[in-house]
Short mmCIF file of C-alpha atoms in Angstrom, two decimals:
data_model
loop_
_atom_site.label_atom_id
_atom_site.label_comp_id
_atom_site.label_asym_id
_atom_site.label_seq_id
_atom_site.Cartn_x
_atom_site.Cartn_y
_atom_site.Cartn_z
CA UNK A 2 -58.08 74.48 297.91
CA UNK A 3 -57.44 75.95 294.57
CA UNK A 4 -59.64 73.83 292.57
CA UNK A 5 -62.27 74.40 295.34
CA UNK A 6 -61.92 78.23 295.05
CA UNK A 7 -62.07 77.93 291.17
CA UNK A 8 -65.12 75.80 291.22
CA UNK A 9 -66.91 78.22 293.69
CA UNK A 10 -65.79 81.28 291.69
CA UNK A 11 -67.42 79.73 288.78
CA UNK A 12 -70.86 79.00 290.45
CA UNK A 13 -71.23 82.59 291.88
CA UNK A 14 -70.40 84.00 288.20
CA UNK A 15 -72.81 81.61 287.04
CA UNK A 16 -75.76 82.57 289.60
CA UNK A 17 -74.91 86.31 288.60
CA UNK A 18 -75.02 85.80 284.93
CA UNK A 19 -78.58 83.61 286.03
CA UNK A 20 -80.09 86.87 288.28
CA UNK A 21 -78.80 89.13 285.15
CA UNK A 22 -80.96 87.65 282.71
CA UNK A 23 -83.88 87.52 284.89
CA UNK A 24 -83.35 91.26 285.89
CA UNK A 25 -83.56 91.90 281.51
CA UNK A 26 -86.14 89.68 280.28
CA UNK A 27 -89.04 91.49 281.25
CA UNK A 28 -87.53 94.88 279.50
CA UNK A 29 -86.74 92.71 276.37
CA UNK A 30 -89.95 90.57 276.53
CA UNK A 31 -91.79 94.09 275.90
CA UNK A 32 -90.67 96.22 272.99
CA UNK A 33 -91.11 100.10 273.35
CA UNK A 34 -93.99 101.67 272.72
CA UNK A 35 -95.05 101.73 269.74
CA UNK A 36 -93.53 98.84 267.75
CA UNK A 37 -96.19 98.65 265.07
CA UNK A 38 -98.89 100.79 263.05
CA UNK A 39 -101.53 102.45 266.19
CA UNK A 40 -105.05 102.72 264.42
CA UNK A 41 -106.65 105.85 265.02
CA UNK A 42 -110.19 105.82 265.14
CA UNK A 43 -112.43 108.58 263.64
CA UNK A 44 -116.22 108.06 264.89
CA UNK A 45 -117.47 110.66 261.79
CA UNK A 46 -117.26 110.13 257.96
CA UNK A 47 -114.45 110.71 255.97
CA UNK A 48 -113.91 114.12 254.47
CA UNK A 49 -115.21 116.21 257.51
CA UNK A 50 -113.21 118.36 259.83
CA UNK A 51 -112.38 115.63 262.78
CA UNK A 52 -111.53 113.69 259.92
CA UNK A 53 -109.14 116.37 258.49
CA UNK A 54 -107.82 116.95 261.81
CA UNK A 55 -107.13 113.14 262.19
CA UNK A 56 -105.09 112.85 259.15
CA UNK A 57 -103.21 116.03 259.42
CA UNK A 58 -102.07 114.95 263.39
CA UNK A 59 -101.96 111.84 262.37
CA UNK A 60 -99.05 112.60 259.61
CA UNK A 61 -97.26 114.54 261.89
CA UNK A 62 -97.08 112.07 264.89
CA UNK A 63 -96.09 108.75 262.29
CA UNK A 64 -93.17 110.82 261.42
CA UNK A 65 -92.32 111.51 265.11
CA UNK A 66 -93.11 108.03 266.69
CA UNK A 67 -91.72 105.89 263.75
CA UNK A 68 -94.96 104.04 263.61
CA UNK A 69 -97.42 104.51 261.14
CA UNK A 70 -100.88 106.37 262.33
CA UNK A 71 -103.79 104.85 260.47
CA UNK A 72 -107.16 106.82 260.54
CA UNK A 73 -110.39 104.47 260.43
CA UNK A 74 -113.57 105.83 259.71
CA UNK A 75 -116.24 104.21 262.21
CA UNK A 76 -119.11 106.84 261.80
CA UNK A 77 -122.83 106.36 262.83
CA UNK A 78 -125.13 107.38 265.87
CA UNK A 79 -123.61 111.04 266.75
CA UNK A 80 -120.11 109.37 267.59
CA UNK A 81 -121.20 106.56 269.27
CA UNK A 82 -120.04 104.00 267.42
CA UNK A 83 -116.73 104.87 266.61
CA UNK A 84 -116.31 105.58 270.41
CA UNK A 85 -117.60 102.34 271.46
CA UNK A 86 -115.07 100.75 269.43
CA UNK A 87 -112.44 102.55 271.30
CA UNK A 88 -113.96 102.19 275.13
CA UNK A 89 -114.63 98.23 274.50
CA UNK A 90 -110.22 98.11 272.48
CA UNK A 91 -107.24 96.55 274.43
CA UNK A 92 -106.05 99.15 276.52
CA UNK A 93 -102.61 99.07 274.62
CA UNK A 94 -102.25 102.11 273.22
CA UNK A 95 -102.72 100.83 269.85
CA UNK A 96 -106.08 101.86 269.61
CA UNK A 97 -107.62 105.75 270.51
CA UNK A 98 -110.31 107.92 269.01
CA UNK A 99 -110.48 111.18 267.64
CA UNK A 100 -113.73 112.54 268.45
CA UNK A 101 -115.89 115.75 269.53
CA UNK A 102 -117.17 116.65 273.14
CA UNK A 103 -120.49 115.47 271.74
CA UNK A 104 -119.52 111.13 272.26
CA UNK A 105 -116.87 111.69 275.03
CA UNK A 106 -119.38 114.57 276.94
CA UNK A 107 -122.77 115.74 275.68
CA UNK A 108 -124.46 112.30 274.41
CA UNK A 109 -124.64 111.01 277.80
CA UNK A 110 -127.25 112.95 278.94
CA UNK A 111 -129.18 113.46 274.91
CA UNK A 112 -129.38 109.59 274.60
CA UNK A 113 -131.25 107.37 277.50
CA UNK A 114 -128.61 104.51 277.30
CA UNK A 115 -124.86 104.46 275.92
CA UNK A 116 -122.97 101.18 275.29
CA UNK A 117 -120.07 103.01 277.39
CA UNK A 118 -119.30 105.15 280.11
CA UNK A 119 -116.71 107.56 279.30
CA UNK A 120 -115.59 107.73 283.07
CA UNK A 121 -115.15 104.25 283.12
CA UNK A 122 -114.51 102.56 280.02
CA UNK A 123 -112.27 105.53 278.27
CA UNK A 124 -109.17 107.41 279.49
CA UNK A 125 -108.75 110.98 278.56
CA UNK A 126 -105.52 112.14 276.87
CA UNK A 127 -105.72 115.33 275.52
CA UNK A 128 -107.60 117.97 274.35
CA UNK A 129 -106.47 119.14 271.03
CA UNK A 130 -108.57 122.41 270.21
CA UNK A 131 -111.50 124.14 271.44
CA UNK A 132 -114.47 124.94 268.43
CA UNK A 133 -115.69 128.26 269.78
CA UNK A 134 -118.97 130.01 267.64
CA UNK A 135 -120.10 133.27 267.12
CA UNK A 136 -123.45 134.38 267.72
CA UNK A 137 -124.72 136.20 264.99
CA UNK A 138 -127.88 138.06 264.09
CA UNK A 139 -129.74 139.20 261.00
CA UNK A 140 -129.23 143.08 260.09
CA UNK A 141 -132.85 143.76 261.16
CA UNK A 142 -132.21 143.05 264.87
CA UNK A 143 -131.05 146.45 266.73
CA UNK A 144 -128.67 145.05 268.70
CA UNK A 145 -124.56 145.02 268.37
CA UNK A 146 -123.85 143.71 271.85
CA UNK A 147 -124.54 140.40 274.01
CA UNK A 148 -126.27 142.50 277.07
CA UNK A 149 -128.62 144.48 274.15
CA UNK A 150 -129.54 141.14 272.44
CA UNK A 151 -130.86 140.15 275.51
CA UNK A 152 -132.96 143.00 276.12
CA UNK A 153 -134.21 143.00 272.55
CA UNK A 154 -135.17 139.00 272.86
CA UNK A 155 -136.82 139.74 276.28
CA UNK A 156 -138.97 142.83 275.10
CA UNK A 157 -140.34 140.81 271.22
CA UNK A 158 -141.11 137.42 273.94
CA UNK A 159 -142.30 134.75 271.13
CA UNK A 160 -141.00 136.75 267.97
CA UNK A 161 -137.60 136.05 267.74
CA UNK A 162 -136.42 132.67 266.21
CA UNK A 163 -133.44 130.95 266.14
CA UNK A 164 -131.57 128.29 264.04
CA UNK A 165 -129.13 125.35 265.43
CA UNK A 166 -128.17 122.52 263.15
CA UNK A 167 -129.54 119.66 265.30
CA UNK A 168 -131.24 118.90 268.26
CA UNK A 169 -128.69 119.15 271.39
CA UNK A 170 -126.01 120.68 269.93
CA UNK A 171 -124.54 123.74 271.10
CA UNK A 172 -126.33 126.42 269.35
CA UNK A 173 -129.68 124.93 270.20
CA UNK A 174 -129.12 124.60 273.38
CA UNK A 175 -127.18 127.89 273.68
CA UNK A 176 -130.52 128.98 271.97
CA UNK A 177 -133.07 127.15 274.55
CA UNK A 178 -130.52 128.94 277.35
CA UNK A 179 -131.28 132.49 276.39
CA UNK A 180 -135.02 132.20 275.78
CA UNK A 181 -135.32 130.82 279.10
CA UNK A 182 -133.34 132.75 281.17
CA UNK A 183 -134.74 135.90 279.42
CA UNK A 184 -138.55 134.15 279.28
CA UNK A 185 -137.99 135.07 275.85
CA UNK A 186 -140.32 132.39 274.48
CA UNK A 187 -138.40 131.78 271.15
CA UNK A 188 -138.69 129.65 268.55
CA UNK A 189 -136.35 126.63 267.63
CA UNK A 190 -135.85 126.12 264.06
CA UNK A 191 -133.99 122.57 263.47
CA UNK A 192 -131.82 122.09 260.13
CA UNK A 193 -130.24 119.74 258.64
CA UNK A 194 -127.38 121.53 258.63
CA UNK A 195 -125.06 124.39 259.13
CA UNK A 196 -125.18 125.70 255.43
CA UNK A 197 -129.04 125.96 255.23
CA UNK A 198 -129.21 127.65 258.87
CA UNK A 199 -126.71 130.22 257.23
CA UNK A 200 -128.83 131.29 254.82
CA UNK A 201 -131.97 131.33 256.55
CA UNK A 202 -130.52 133.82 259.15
CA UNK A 203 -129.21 135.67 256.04
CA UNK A 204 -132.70 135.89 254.04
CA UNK A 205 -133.99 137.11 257.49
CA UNK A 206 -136.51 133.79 258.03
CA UNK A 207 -134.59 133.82 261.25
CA UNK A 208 -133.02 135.98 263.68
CA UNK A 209 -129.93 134.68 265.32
CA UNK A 210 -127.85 131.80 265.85
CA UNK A 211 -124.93 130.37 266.91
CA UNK A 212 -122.39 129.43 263.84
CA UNK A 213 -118.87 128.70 263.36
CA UNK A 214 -116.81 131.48 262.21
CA UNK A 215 -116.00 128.91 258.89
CA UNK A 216 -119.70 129.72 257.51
CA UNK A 217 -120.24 132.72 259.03
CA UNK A 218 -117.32 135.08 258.64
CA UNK A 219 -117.69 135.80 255.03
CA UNK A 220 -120.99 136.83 255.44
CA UNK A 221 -120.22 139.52 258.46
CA UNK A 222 -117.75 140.50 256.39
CA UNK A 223 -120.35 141.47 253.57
CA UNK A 224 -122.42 142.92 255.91
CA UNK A 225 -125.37 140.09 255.31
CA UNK A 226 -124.44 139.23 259.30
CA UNK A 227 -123.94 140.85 262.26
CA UNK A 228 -121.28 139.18 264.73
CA UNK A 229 -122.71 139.80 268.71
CA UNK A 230 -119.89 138.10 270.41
CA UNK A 231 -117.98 134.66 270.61
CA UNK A 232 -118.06 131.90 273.12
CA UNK A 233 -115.81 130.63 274.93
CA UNK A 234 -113.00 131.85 277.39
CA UNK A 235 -110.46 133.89 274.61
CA UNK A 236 -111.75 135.46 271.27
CA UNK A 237 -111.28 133.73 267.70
CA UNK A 238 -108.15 134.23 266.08
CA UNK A 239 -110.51 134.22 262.60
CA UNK A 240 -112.58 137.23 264.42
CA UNK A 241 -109.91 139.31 266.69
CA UNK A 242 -112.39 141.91 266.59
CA UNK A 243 -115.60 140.34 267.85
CA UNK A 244 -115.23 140.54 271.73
CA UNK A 245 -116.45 137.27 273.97
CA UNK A 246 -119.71 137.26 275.25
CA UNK A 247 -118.40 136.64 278.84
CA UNK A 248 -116.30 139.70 278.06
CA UNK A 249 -119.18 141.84 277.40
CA UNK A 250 -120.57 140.86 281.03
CA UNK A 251 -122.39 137.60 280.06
CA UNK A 252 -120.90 135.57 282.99
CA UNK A 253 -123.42 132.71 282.28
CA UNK A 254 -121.34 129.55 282.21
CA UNK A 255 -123.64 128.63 278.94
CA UNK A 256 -121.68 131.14 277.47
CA UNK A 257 -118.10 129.91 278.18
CA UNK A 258 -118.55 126.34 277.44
CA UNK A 259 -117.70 125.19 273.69
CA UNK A 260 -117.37 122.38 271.56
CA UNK A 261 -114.31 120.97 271.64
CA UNK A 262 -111.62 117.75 269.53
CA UNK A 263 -109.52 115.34 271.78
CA UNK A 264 -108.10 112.29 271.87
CA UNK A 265 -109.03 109.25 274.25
CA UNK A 266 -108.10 105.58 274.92
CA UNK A 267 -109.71 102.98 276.30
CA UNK A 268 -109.34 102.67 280.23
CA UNK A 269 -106.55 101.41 281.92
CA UNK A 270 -104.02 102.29 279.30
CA UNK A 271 -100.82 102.47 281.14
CA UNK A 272 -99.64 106.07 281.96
CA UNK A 273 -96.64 105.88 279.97
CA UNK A 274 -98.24 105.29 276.50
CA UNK A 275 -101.28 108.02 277.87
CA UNK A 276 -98.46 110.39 278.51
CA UNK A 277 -96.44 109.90 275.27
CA UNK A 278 -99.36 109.94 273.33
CA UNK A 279 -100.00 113.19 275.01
CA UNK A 280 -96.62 114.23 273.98
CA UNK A 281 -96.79 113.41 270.61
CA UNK A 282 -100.09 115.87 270.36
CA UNK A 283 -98.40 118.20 271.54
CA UNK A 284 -95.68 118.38 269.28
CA UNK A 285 -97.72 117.97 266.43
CA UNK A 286 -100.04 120.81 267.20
CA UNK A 287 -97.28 123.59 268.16
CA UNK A 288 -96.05 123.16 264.64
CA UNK A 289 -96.99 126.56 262.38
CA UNK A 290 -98.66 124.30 259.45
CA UNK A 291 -101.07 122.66 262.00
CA UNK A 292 -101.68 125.90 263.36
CA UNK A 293 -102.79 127.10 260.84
CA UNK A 294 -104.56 124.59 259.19
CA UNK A 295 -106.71 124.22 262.47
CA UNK A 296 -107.45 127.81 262.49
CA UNK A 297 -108.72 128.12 258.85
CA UNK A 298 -111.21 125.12 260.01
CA UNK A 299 -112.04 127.80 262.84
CA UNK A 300 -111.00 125.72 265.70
CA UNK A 301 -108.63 127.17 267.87
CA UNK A 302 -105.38 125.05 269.50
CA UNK A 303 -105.26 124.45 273.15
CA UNK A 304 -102.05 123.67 275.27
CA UNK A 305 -103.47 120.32 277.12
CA UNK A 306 -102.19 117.23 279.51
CA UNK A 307 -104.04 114.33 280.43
CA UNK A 308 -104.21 115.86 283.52
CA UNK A 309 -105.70 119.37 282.45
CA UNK A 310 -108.11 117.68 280.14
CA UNK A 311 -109.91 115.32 283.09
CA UNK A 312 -109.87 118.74 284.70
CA UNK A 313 -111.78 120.65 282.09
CA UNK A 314 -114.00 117.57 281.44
CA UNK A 315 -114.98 117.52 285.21
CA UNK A 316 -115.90 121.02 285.18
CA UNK A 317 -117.29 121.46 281.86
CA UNK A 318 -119.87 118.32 282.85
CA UNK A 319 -122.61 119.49 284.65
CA UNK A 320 -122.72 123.02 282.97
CA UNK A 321 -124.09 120.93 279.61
CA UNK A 322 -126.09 118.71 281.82
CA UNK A 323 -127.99 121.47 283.14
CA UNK A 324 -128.19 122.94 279.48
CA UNK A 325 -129.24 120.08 278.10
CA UNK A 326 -131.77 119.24 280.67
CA UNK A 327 -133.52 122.80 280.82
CA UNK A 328 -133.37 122.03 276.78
CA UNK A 329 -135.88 119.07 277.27
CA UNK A 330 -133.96 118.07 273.90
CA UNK A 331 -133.30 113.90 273.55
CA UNK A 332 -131.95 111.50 270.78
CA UNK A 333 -132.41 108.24 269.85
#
């Protein structure tokens, strides 16, 4: 009976050890998240602000994760490319884009085809800061608020002009907004950039536009500029001064709506790594030197969650749809 008793002893220790080891291989067969370098992808060139923004977050989260962040450069096509990269990744976590509202928003309805579908192929994670502009005005135009611009635009119809620095983005079709809704019949001057827009509005060859508070801050501060208002929900910490246009009754929601940086990954990441990627954001972006590093590139910090980005995303949609529709403006 004894050696009977032993022997069975042994056999139920035996199963139990057996059932243990099952129970732990899947937690040892995958290591924690992350156990090696996560490549963060940049869909602009090197040098500009996403890229900036990339390495500075980037620096910040390595340190925090143990892993190494490593920013790669995939610009071309307005975004797309870099994005495309991301949406078509292994949904690991070891691959997710930095990018502007412009490839995970606006280019779906400025290009006739994308190779992705930023409902389906991406996963939104969080949205890091919002890039709000001020609308400013030559010297010449008698107005100082948003409500008396839009008189004065309304009463010169076909006189006024007004800059953006590309077809589709915000300022023109801020721009195309305004002269519509006030049958204002302006005129759209294109450039090639912000810097030569600048100083066309400043030698008075235009009237208004819609700038970042990076070029044109300096210049209301000498006087060359006059600041109307800023969009967006909350004024500019660069320009505490220069009320909102929605708070200066300009309910419009073509006036709330701005540019904004965020980070995606590529659909079906687990919720986990979408949430502790989240996280690590987060903590990254509450520190003072990020702060203020962000502001001085005149974006301002926003407290996000995977689950208030989709939100904003959702409702944010078909206000730039309908702005960039009444634009009549398309890429290729």
């Amino acid at each position: 009976m004894t050696h009977h008793a032993s022997t069975r002893r042994a056999l139920l220790c035996a199963a139990a050890s057996t059932a243990a080891l099952f129970a732990l291989a899947p937690a040892h067969a995958q290591a924690p998240y992350p156990n090696k370098p996560i490549r963060l992808v940049v869909p602009f060139q090197a040098g500009g602000a996403t890229d900036v923004l990339a390495r500075v977050l980037g620096q910040k989260m390595a340190a925090s994760m143990g892993q190494p962040i490593v920013v790669d450069n995939k610009p071309g096509a307005a975004g797309i490319i870099g994005t495309d990269a991301v949406a078509k990744a292994a949904p690991d976590g070891y691959t997710i884009v930095l990018s502007l509202s412009n490839s995970l928003m606006t280019n779906e309805f400025l290009y006739d085809k994308l190779p992705y579908d930023t409902q389906r192929d991406l996963t939104l994670v969080y949205q890091i800061a919002m890039a709000p502009l001020v609308l400013v005005v030559h010297p010449s135009v008698p107005a100082k608020t948003g409500p008396e611009l839009l008189k004065y635009v309304a009463a010169n119809k076909g006189k006024v002009a007004y800059g953006s620095y590309g077809v589709g983005a915000y300022p023109h079709l801020a721009g195309a907004h305004m002269s519509l809704t006030q049958q204002a019949d302006m005129n759209h001057v294109a450039y090639k950039g912000e810097a030569p827009m600048v100083q066309d509005l400043i030698g008075g060859q235009i009237q208004m536009a819609y700038a970042s508070a990076l070029a044109a801050k300096p210049h209301i501060d000498a006087g060359k500029l006059k600041a109307v208002g800023v969009t967006g929900e909350r004024r500019m910490s660069t320009l505490p001064n220069v009320p909102t246009l929605a708070e200066q009754g300009l309910k419009d929601e073509a006036y709330r709506v701005t540019g904004w940086l965020a980070i995606a990954a590529p659909a079906k990441t687990p919720k986990a790594i979408v949430d502790r990627i989240a996280d690590e954001v987060r903590k990254a972006t509450q520190q003072p030197d990020v702060r203020e590093r962000v502001a001085a590139m005149g974006f301002e910090i926003k407290d996000s969650s995977p689950e208030l980005f989709a939100a904003a995303w959702k409702q944010e949609r078909p206000v730039w749809e309908r702005l960039i529709k009444q634009s009549g403006a398309k890429l290729e």
